């Protein structure tokens, strides 16, 4: 008999974290799944050992031939051992059903029917093996699969119970076989009904869990997104900054920059907050396509934005910011009254210096930004890497906005 099973997932379905380590990925996830199936295999082996002990007892009492038991015992475990070997070698982990659940239950049902036919007067208790094989389908198969397996198992027993009285009438009386078949026909369909109900409930819970996970993902995304510009908000930007600091301590350097829209208060006062919001959205939409993959642009607060640039060298980062500054300077924002509005931006830039805190780098960038504002705006200034946080040197600029 072989009872090892695993969920038969639809194509494209992501296994539940209860069965496969959802939050994990790659080797860690596979190891978690294999451990789960190995624990289930231990339960299956215990069931098989119980069946073998039953057959040994039947042979000692003279109800089953020893030759049959010696052949049947290893064969009953052959498929489970093959699956365990495959799991240990990592074979089939990406299959929809790595442990071949349907095949194993069908295999074990054939094994149980062979046991039934071999033990003669002790065949009544052996009927429990069929139910035991189907128990494992509750946790792995769909209601439809359980129904088809039940039909298969009932058909096997019907065939055996019809043949045995003709083969050895004295050993298998027709009346007893009819009584046993009534038991099979009563118990197994009822079990299939309960198993199918359990499978439907499991599928419903899985759907609800997936919906909840999607809802939580949307809430998490919204919680980390600035509503006006669609960029990361300050909370999510701080998380990204901490991640970059941790990576930089392992050798992946980066630069931090603060951007501030020049004379933005005057825009709000002269044109209204609706136009100010339009300028902020335009700034965000124009800069995002110009950034490299992996760069971060986030709204830091008001008209101030944080940039995390995947460049360890401030000179290269300064050139990239200068191109952004020139692009912003060339923009003309159409207004509702038909006029256009131009605006500029100032940048303060610094390199991250491990093992400092991210807030220290932001403070240096802020100091450089303050200097850029004081020196006429519409320029990029880099904090002096050799001096104190307040020191800054101009990298590029234009006339004040």
XYZ file of N, CA and C in Angstrom, residues 125-364:
720
model
N -11.579 -7.499 7.905
C -10.791 -6.363 8.430
C -9.921 -5.682 7.387
N -9.545 -6.424 6.340
C -8.677 -5.814 5.328
C -9.377 -4.716 4.541
N -10.721 -4.660 4.621
C -11.442 -3.604 3.918
C -11.047 -2.217 4.421
N -10.560 -2.164 5.660
C -10.140 -0.868 6.211
C -8.987 -0.263 5.425
N -8.195 -1.109 4.741
C -7.056 -0.590 3.968
C -7.525 0.334 2.849
N -8.669 0.005 2.237
C -9.177 0.854 1.156
C -9.564 2.222 1.692
N -10.239 2.220 2.845
C -10.612 3.501 3.449
C -9.374 4.293 3.840
N -8.369 3.589 4.362
C -7.145 4.258 4.798
C -6.428 4.905 3.616
N -6.468 4.237 2.462
C -5.838 4.821 1.274
C -6.539 6.116 0.876
N -7.870 6.120 0.963
C -8.624 7.303 0.558
C -8.507 8.453 1.565
N -8.114 8.139 2.806
C -7.965 9.195 3.809
C -7.008 10.273 3.316
N -5.924 9.854 2.669
C -4.913 10.808 2.228
C -5.399 11.701 1.096
N -6.494 11.281 0.428
C -7.024 12.123 -0.642
C -7.716 13.363 -0.098
N -8.134 13.322 1.171
C -8.832 14.470 1.766
C -7.959 15.706 1.717
N -6.663 15.534 1.958
C -5.764 16.668 2.115
C -5.112 17.097 0.800
N -5.389 16.365 -0.283
C -4.625 16.645 -1.492
C -5.453 16.820 -2.751
N -6.579 16.103 -2.858
C -7.273 16.043 -4.133
C -8.547 16.870 -4.134
N -9.021 17.147 -5.338
C -10.280 17.860 -5.499
C -11.442 16.900 -5.276
N -12.640 17.457 -5.093
C -13.820 16.624 -4.877
C -14.062 15.701 -6.067
N -13.827 16.210 -7.257
C -14.031 15.391 -8.456
C -13.043 14.220 -8.499
N -11.783 14.477 -8.150
C -10.792 13.404 -8.139
C -11.138 12.346 -7.098
N -11.632 12.785 -5.941
C -12.029 11.829 -4.898
C -13.173 10.949 -5.394
N -14.132 11.555 -6.077
C -15.272 10.770 -6.583
C -14.813 9.714 -7.582
N -13.937 10.103 -8.518
C -13.470 9.138 -9.514
C -12.641 8.028 -8.875
N -11.833 8.352 -7.887
C -11.069 7.319 -7.193
C -11.996 6.367 -6.445
N -13.047 6.923 -5.854
C -14.001 6.067 -5.134
C -14.682 5.097 -6.098
N -15.084 5.599 -7.257
C -15.686 4.720 -8.270
C -14.699 3.627 -8.676
N -13.428 3.997 -8.826
C -12.395 3.036 -9.196
C -12.239 1.963 -8.127
N -12.181 2.371 -6.853
C -11.979 1.414 -5.765
C -13.194 0.497 -5.621
N -14.394 1.070 -5.677
C -15.609 0.249 -5.569
C -15.671 -0.746 -6.718
N -15.282 -0.314 -7.903
C -15.301 -1.220 -9.062
C -14.303 -2.364 -8.884
N -13.114 -2.062 -8.311
C -12.132 -3.108 -8.057
C -12.699 -4.168 -7.117
N -13.300 -3.705 -6.014
C -13.851 -4.665 -5.057
C -15.032 -5.425 -5.660
N -15.867 -4.757 -6.445
C -16.996 -5.438 -7.083
C -16.493 -6.555 -7.995
N -15.440 -6.279 -8.762
C -14.881 -7.293 -9.649
C -14.306 -8.467 -8.857
N -13.540 -8.125 -7.791
C -12.941 -9.190 -6.975
C -14.009 -10.037 -6.300
N -15.040 -9.370 -5.749
C -16.076 -10.098 -5.002
C -16.988 -10.889 -5.927
N -16.990 -10.544 -7.206
C -17.766 -11.333 -8.170
C -16.977 -12.543 -8.646
N -15.658 -12.431 -8.723
C -14.823 -13.516 -9.224
C -14.510 -14.553 -8.150
N -14.223 -14.091 -6.923
C -13.755 -14.997 -5.872
C -14.720 -16.144 -5.577
N -16.043 -15.941 -5.470
C -16.940 -17.086 -5.199
C -16.925 -18.135 -6.305
N -16.661 -17.731 -7.532
C -16.579 -18.701 -8.626
C -15.233 -19.414 -8.636
N -14.221 -18.734 -8.102
C -12.875 -19.311 -8.098
C -12.713 -20.312 -6.963
N -13.085 -19.920 -5.745
C -13.012 -20.805 -4.584
C -14.291 -20.626 -3.752
N -15.360 -21.309 -4.135
C -16.652 -21.122 -3.461
C -16.595 -21.425 -1.963
N -15.827 -22.430 -1.569
C -15.781 -22.784 -0.149
C -15.033 -21.741 0.679
N -14.035 -21.118 0.105
C -13.228 -20.124 0.825
C -13.885 -18.750 0.789
N -14.624 -18.466 -0.281
C -15.270 -17.167 -0.441
C -16.751 -17.387 -0.769
N -17.574 -17.689 0.215
C -19.005 -17.899 -0.037
C -19.652 -16.659 -0.648
N -20.556 -16.882 -1.568
C -21.193 -15.778 -2.284
C -21.937 -14.848 -1.329
N -22.574 -15.417 -0.295
C -23.318 -14.593 0.657
C -22.402 -13.635 1.413
N -21.264 -14.161 1.835
C -20.320 -13.296 2.555
C -19.765 -12.201 1.643
N -19.498 -12.571 0.396
C -18.986 -11.562 -0.536
C -20.023 -10.482 -0.794
N -21.300 -10.883 -0.876
C -22.361 -9.889 -1.061
C -22.438 -8.960 0.149
N -22.319 -9.538 1.352
C -22.350 -8.710 2.568
C -21.171 -7.738 2.587
N -19.998 -8.244 2.236
C -18.825 -7.358 2.202
C -18.980 -6.252 1.161
N -19.580 -6.596 0.015
C -19.761 -5.585 -1.027
C -20.748 -4.514 -0.570
N -21.782 -4.929 0.170
C -22.726 -3.938 0.696
C -22.005 -2.949 1.611
N -21.080 -3.484 2.418
C -20.285 -2.597 3.289
C -19.454 -1.624 2.460
N -18.788 -2.173 1.442
C -17.967 -1.318 0.567
C -18.829 -0.264 -0.109
N -19.989 -0.685 -0.614
C -20.857 0.212 -1.345
C -21.490 1.259 -0.439
N -21.540 0.978 0.842
C -22.112 1.940 1.797
C -21.053 2.894 2.336
N -19.929 2.314 2.753
C -18.914 3.111 3.447
C -18.122 4.011 2.504
N -17.622 3.452 1.407
C -16.732 4.234 0.541
C -17.420 5.440 -0.106
N -18.649 5.308 -0.670
C -19.298 6.514 -1.202
C -19.576 7.566 -0.129
N -19.967 7.100 1.078
C -20.189 8.057 2.151
C -18.883 8.774 2.505
N -17.813 8.000 2.529
C -16.509 8.607 2.800
C -16.136 9.596 1.690
N -16.411 9.216 0.445
C -16.108 10.109 -0.671
C -16.896 11.406 -0.572
N -18.144 11.313 -0.114
C -18.969 12.513 0.048
C -18.343 13.448 1.081
N -17.939 12.882 2.210
C -17.305 13.701 3.253
C -15.963 14.262 2.771
N -15.193 13.430 2.071
C -13.900 13.891 1.559
C -14.081 14.998 0.530
N -15.105 14.843 -0.317
C -15.379 15.882 -1.301
C -15.789 17.185 -0.644
N -16.584 17.084 0.417
C -16.991 18.285 1.146
C -15.779 18.960 1.769
N -14.900 18.137 2.339
C -13.677 18.678 2.931
C -12.816 19.354 1.866
N -12.748 18.744 0.692
C -11.966 19.323 -0.396
C -12.558 20.655 -0.839
N -13.888 20.733 -0.924
C -14.538 21.984 -1.319
C -14.282 23.081 -0.296
N -14.355 22.718 0.991
C -14.077 23.704 2.040
C -12.625 24.169 1.964
N -11.708 23.218 1.694
C -10.303 23.585 1.579
C -10.077 24.531 0.405
N -10.746 24.252 -0.715
C -10.610 25.118 -1.885
C -11.189 26.502 -1.606
N -12.313 26.535 -0.888
C -12.921 27.822 -0.539
C -11.994 28.624 0.374
N -11.423 27.952 1.372
C -10.486 28.642 2.265
C -9.262 29.127 1.503
N -8.803 28.329 0.545
C -7.644 28.726 -0.250
C -7.958 29.976 -1.067
N -9.165 30.013 -1.653
C -9.564 31.201 -2.418
C -9.674 32.424 -1.519
N -10.280 32.243 -0.358
C -10.418 33.362 0.568
C -9.058 33.857 1.039
N -8.155 32.922 1.270
C -6.813 33.311 1.694
C -6.109 34.083 0.589
N -6.258 33.613 -0.662
C -5.624 34.309 -1.788
C -6.202 35.718 -1.937
N -7.523 35.837 -1.780
C -8.155 37.155 -1.867
C -7.663 38.064 -0.748
N -7.533 37.501 0.454
C -7.034 38.292 1.576
C -5.599 38.741 1.335
N -4.775 37.838 0.795
C -3.392 38.203 0.504
C -3.314 39.304 -0.541
N -4.179 39.222 -1.570
C -4.198 40.280 -2.578
C -4.644 41.599 -1.977
N -5.673 41.532 -1.102
C -6.147 42.754 -0.457
C -5.064 43.359 0.429
N -4.359 42.503 1.176
C -3.277 43.002 2.029
C -2.148 43.597 1.195
N -1.871 42.958 0.043
C -0.821 43.488 -0.841
C -1.212 44.862 -1.370
N -2.524 45.012 -1.742
C -2.988 46.316 -2.219
C -2.908 47.361 -1.110
N -3.308 46.978 0.106
C -3.232 47.910 1.223
C -1.791 48.301 1.518
N -0.888 47.316 1.447
C 0.521 47.611 1.698
C 1.080 48.539 0.631
N 0.659 48.290 -0.622
C 1.113 49.160 -1.698
C 0.591 50.576 -1.515
N -0.690 50.679 -1.148
C -1.276 51.997 -0.936
C -0.646 52.701 0.250
N -0.316 51.917 1.292
C 0.296 52.517 2.482
C 1.677 53.076 2.184
N 2.339 52.541 1.157
C 3.674 53.010 0.816
C 3.703 53.919 -0.397
N 2.527 54.396 -0.839
C 2.455 55.193 -2.060
C 1.922 56.582 -1.767
N 2.541 57.567 -2.366
C 2.045 58.932 -2.251
C 0.819 59.090 -3.138
N -0.271 59.533 -2.566
C -1.540 59.570 -3.283
C -1.515 60.547 -4.451
N -0.822 61.667 -4.299
C -0.840 62.700 -5.334
C 0.026 62.330 -6.534
N 1.269 61.920 -6.291
C 2.228 61.698 -7.376
C 2.323 60.240 -7.821
N 1.857 59.306 -6.980
C 2.003 57.891 -7.298
C 3.377 57.338 -6.977
N 4.271 58.179 -6.447
C 5.601 57.726 -6.061
C 5.557 57.064 -4.689
N 6.689 56.503 -4.273
C 6.805 56.038 -2.898
C 6.622 57.219 -1.953
N 5.994 56.947 -0.814
C 5.920 57.997 0.196
C 7.138 57.919 1.114
N 7.162 58.762 2.099
C 8.350 58.845 2.950
C 8.573 57.557 3.735
N 7.498 56.941 4.203
C 7.645 55.709 4.977
C 8.314 54.618 4.154
N 7.838 54.418 2.922
C 8.428 53.390 2.082
C 9.845 53.782 1.649
N 10.069 55.086 1.458
C 11.404 55.537 1.071
C 12.424 55.253 2.169
N 12.014 55.425 3.424
C 12.914 55.121 4.541
C 13.262 53.634 4.541
N 12.282 52.774 4.243
C 12.556 51.341 4.169
C 13.571 51.040 3.068
N 13.389 51.667 1.902
C 14.339 51.461 0.804
C 15.728 51.975 1.180
N 15.776 53.103 1.888
C 17.061 53.661 2.306
C 17.789 52.699 3.235
N 17.056 52.100 4.168
C 17.672 51.134 5.080
C 18.191 49.917 4.313
N 17.422 49.461 3.303
C 17.871 48.326 2.489
C 19.162 48.665 1.757
N 19.212 49.870 1.165
C 20.406 50.265 0.429
C 21.615 50.397 1.358
N 21.383 50.892 2.569
C 22.491 51.013 3.522
C 23.054 49.636 3.863
N 22.167 48.669 4.085
C 22.616 47.313 4.393
C 23.407 46.726 3.227
N 22.947 46.964 1.993
C 23.665 46.458 0.813
C 25.015 47.153 0.663
N 25.044 48.474 0.949
C 26.294 49.225 0.808
C 27.343 48.760 1.800
N 26.906 48.308 2.969
C 27.864 47.800 3.954
C 28.490 46.496 3.494
N 27.861 45.882 2.485
C 28.436 44.664 1.889
C 29.142 44.972 0.579
N 29.245 46.283 0.240
C 30.033 46.652 -0.921
C 29.299 47.325 -2.055
N 27.966 47.402 -2.026
C 27.199 48.011 -3.114
C 26.913 49.473 -2.778
N 27.806 50.366 -3.177
C 27.662 51.767 -2.836
C 26.531 52.452 -3.582
N 26.095 53.604 -3.076
C 25.036 54.373 -3.729
C 25.124 55.820 -3.280
N 24.346 56.680 -3.931
C 24.308 58.110 -3.599
C 22.896 58.505 -3.200
N 22.830 59.501 -2.346
C 21.556 60.030 -1.862
C 21.429 61.467 -2.335
N 20.260 61.833 -2.847
C 20.024 63.202 -3.292
C 18.650 63.653 -2.818
N 18.553 64.946 -2.500
C 17.274 65.584 -2.205
C 17.009 66.612 -3.287
N 15.792 66.609 -3.811
C 15.383 67.563 -4.845
C 14.271 68.439 -4.293
N 14.324 69.725 -4.610
C 13.305 70.659 -4.130
C 12.911 71.575 -5.286
N 11.604 71.672 -5.532
C 11.124 72.536 -6.610
C 11.293 73.996 -6.192
N 11.919 74.769 -7.052
C 12.238 76.160 -6.719
C 10.981 77.032 -6.735
N 10.897 77.929 -5.741
C 9.808 78.907 -5.647
C 8.433 78.238 -5.703
N 8.307 77.083 -5.124
C 7.035 76.368 -5.227
C 5.922 77.077 -4.446
N 6.269 77.691 -3.335
C 5.256 78.434 -2.556
C 4.656 79.556 -3.401
N 5.519 80.215 -4.195
C 5.011 81.286 -5.055
C 4.044 80.734 -6.095
N 4.319 79.522 -6.594
C 3.402 78.897 -7.555
C 2.042 78.674 -6.913
N 2.041 78.139 -5.697
C 0.778 77.919 -5.003
C 0.046 79.230 -4.745
N 0.799 80.243 -4.315
C 0.160 81.521 -3.977
C -0.388 82.216 -5.218
N 0.332 82.118 -6.335
C -0.065 82.846 -7.537
C -1.104 82.088 -8.361
N -0.924 80.782 -8.461
C -1.775 80.006 -9.370
C -2.768 79.095 -8.654
N -2.598 78.911 -7.355
C -3.491 78.036 -6.610
C -2.903 76.652 -6.389
N -3.471 75.970 -5.398
C -2.937 74.648 -5.033
C -3.208 73.593 -6.107
N -4.266 73.769 -6.901
C -4.547 72.802 -7.966
C -3.407 72.796 -8.986
N -2.895 74.002 -9.323
C -1.771 74.078 -10.242
C -0.511 73.525 -9.586
N -0.346 73.797 -8.278
C 0.795 73.243 -7.558
C 0.792 71.727 -7.594
N -0.393 71.145 -7.411
C -0.493 69.680 -7.497
C -0.155 69.192 -8.902
N -0.592 69.940 -9.909
C -0.295 69.569 -11.292
C 1.214 69.579 -11.539
N 1.916 70.560 -10.986
C 3.364 70.647 -11.151
C 4.045 69.464 -10.479
N 3.597 69.109 -9.284
C 4.200 67.969 -8.578
C 4.007 66.676 -9.363
N 2.815 66.487 -9.901
C 2.562 65.263 -10.678
C 3.396 65.244 -11.953
N 3.524 66.397 -12.599
C 4.307 66.459 -13.828
C 5.779 66.178 -13.545
N 6.282 66.744 -12.454
C 7.671 66.503 -12.082
C 7.921 65.012 -11.889
N 7.032 64.337 -11.139
C 7.201 62.902 -10.878
C 7.118 62.089 -12.166
N 6.142 62.405 -13.027
C 5.953 61.625 -14.254
C 7.085 61.838 -15.244
N 7.717 63.014 -15.220
C 8.812 63.281 -16.140
C 10.112 62.624 -15.685
N 10.351 62.585 -14.379
C 11.626 62.059 -13.892
C 11.674 60.533 -13.874
N 10.560 59.884 -13.571
C 10.584 58.424 -13.417
C 11.140 57.700 -14.649
N 10.717 58.055 -15.885
C 11.266 57.328 -17.045
C 12.749 57.595 -17.286
N 13.293 58.674 -16.690
C 14.689 59.027 -16.933
C 15.647 58.355 -15.957
N 15.102 57.729 -14.930
C 15.953 57.071 -13.939
C 16.368 55.689 -14.427
N 17.481 55.204 -13.920
C 17.936 53.857 -14.251
C 17.139 52.838 -13.449
N 17.119 51.617 -13.953
C 16.455 50.539 -13.221
C 17.151 50.342 -11.878
N 16.377 50.331 -10.827
C 16.925 50.191 -9.484
C 17.051 51.505 -8.743
N 17.020 52.636 -9.479
C 17.016 53.931 -8.809
C 15.659 54.168 -8.158
N 15.663 54.970 -7.109
C 14.434 55.222 -6.348
C 14.143 56.714 -6.363
N 12.887 57.056 -6.653
C 12.399 58.426 -6.538
C 11.176 58.395 -5.636
N 11.199 59.167 -4.573
C 10.103 59.154 -3.604
C 9.777 60.586 -3.191
N 8.520 60.783 -2.855
C 8.134 62.095 -2.332
C 8.490 62.134 -0.851
N 9.394 63.061 -0.514
C 9.905 63.145 0.844
C 9.016 64.017 1.727
N 8.308 64.952 1.090
C 7.407 65.826 1.817
C 7.230 67.139 1.096
N 5.965 67.598 0.938
C 5.729 68.847 0.249
C 6.259 68.801 -1.171
N 7.132 69.778 -1.519
C 7.740 69.814 -2.851
C 9.133 69.219 -2.856
N 9.463 68.426 -1.838
C 10.795 67.841 -1.708
C 10.746 66.347 -2.033
N 11.765 65.874 -2.769
C 11.805 64.485 -3.222
C 13.158 63.874 -2.866
N 13.138 62.578 -2.577
C 14.356 61.830 -2.256
C 14.707 60.930 -3.432
N 15.982 60.917 -3.794
C 16.475 60.008 -4.831
C 17.578 59.136 -4.254
N 17.499 57.852 -4.528
C 18.559 56.897 -4.205
C 19.110 56.390 -5.529
N 20.334 56.736 -5.820
C 20.947 56.432 -7.109
C 21.966 55.317 -6.963
N 21.858 54.307 -7.802
C 22.745 53.146 -7.725
C 24.116 53.426 -8.292
N 24.725 54.523 -7.883
C 26.069 54.899 -8.329
C 26.901 55.183 -7.092
N 28.047 54.543 -6.989
C 28.901 54.758 -5.825
C 29.696 56.052 -5.937
N 29.827 56.567 -7.155
C 30.648 57.755 -7.401
C 29.756 58.987 -7.501
N 30.010 59.991 -6.667
C 29.192 61.197 -6.656
C 29.315 61.980 -7.954
N 30.480 61.927 -8.619
C 30.656 62.662 -9.871
C 29.703 62.139 -10.946
N 29.596 60.819 -11.060
C 28.666 60.237 -12.026
C 27.218 60.581 -11.663
N 26.912 60.485 -10.365
C 25.563 60.798 -9.920
C 25.226 62.259 -10.202
N 26.211 63.142 -10.014
C 25.997 64.565 -10.271
C 25.689 64.820 -11.747
N 26.379 64.122 -12.650
C 26.098 64.265 -14.079
C 24.682 63.802 -14.408
N 24.258 62.697 -13.781
C 22.900 62.200 -14.012
C 21.867 63.209 -13.519
N 22.108 63.806 -12.341
C 21.178 64.803 -11.808
C 21.175 66.067 -12.661
N 22.305 66.414 -13.197
C 22.362 67.594 -14.065
C 21.494 67.400 -15.300
N 21.480 66.187 -15.848
C 20.608 65.918 -16.993
C 19.142 66.036 -16.577
N 18.822 65.570 -15.368
C 17.451 65.709 -14.875
C 17.098 67.185 -14.685
N 18.023 67.944 -14.134
C 17.779 69.365 -13.907
C 17.503 70.086 -15.228
N 18.288 69.783 -16.240
C 18.099 70.420 -17.541
C 16.757 70.020 -18.157
N 16.384 68.772 -17.963
C 15.098 68.321 -18.504
C 13.947 69.059 -17.831
N 14.003 69.198 -16.512
C 12.942 69.908 -15.791
C 12.898 71.372 -16.234
N 14.044 71.966 -16.429
C 14.117 73.371 -16.836
C 13.459 73.589 -18.197
N 13.472 72.568 -19.031
C 12.909 72.691 -20.386
C 11.403 72.443 -20.446
N 10.826 72.004 -19.335
C 9.405 71.665 -19.344
C 8.534 72.910 -19.360
N 7.372 72.796 -19.986
C 6.348 73.844 -19.957
C 5.026 73.180 -19.597
N 4.493 73.506 -18.432
C 3.270 72.878 -17.948
C 2.074 73.692 -18.414
N 1.176 73.133 -19.227
C -0.009 73.886 -19.674
C -0.982 74.092 -18.517
N -1.521 75.297 -18.409
C -2.460 75.642 -17.352
C -3.881 75.702 -17.916
N -4.873 75.610 -17.043
C -6.265 75.630 -17.513
C -6.631 76.881 -18.298
N -5.973 78.005 -18.013
C -6.321 79.251 -18.703
C -5.613 79.395 -20.046
N -4.907 78.349 -20.482
C -4.227 78.379 -21.761
C -2.782 78.809 -21.701
N -2.344 79.356 -20.586
C -0.962 79.750 -20.440
C -0.103 78.530 -20.059
N 1.195 78.758 -20.010
C 2.107 77.692 -19.600
C 2.939 78.150 -18.411
N 3.370 77.182 -17.643
C 4.173 77.467 -16.446
C 5.471 76.685 -16.528
N 6.562 77.394 -16.298
C 7.865 76.751 -16.238
C 8.353 76.753 -14.793
N 9.114 75.728 -14.443
C 9.658 75.655 -13.084
C 11.017 74.989 -13.132
N 11.768 75.140 -12.069
C 13.101 74.539 -11.977
C 13.217 73.759 -10.686
N 14.345 73.048 -10.542
C 14.562 72.210 -9.371
C 16.013 72.326 -8.934
N 16.223 72.256 -7.640
C 17.573 72.241 -7.068
C 17.823 70.886 -6.437
N 19.087 70.410 -6.538
C 19.462 69.101 -6.003
C 20.598 69.260 -5.004
N 20.510 68.495 -3.893
C 21.626 68.315 -2.979
C 22.023 66.858 -2.987
N 23.311 66.585 -3.192
C 23.776 65.212 -3.450
C 24.899 64.844 -2.491
N 24.955 63.563 -2.116
C 26.064 63.051 -1.315
C 26.232 61.567 -1.556
N 27.442 61.082 -1.294
C 27.694 59.647 -1.306
C 27.353 59.070 0.065
N 26.854 57.844 0.057
C 26.671 57.141 1.327
C 28.020 56.618 1.788
N 28.314 56.799 3.096
C 29.608 56.401 3.647
C 29.398 55.310 4.706
N 29.576 54.065 4.342
C 29.428 53.004 5.352
C 30.425 53.212 6.481
N 30.079 52.881 7.718
C 28.829 52.217 8.118
C 27.820 53.185 8.726
N 27.784 54.428 8.259
C 26.912 55.437 8.851
C 25.443 55.070 8.677
N 24.596 55.760 9.416
C 23.157 55.586 9.276
C 22.689 56.330 8.030
N 21.591 55.864 7.462
C 21.057 56.526 6.286
C 20.660 57.959 6.565
N 20.195 58.226 7.783
C 19.773 59.585 8.136
C 20.938 60.573 8.053
N 22.153 60.103 8.301
C 23.320 60.984 8.207
C 23.560 61.400 6.760
N 23.424 60.459 5.836
C 23.591 60.791 4.422
C 22.497 61.756 3.967
N 21.263 61.529 4.421
C 20.167 62.430 4.061
C 20.432 63.831 4.610
N 20.985 63.902 5.819
C 21.293 65.207 6.414
C 22.340 65.945 5.578
N 23.351 65.229 5.081
C 24.353 65.882 4.237
C 23.739 66.360 2.925
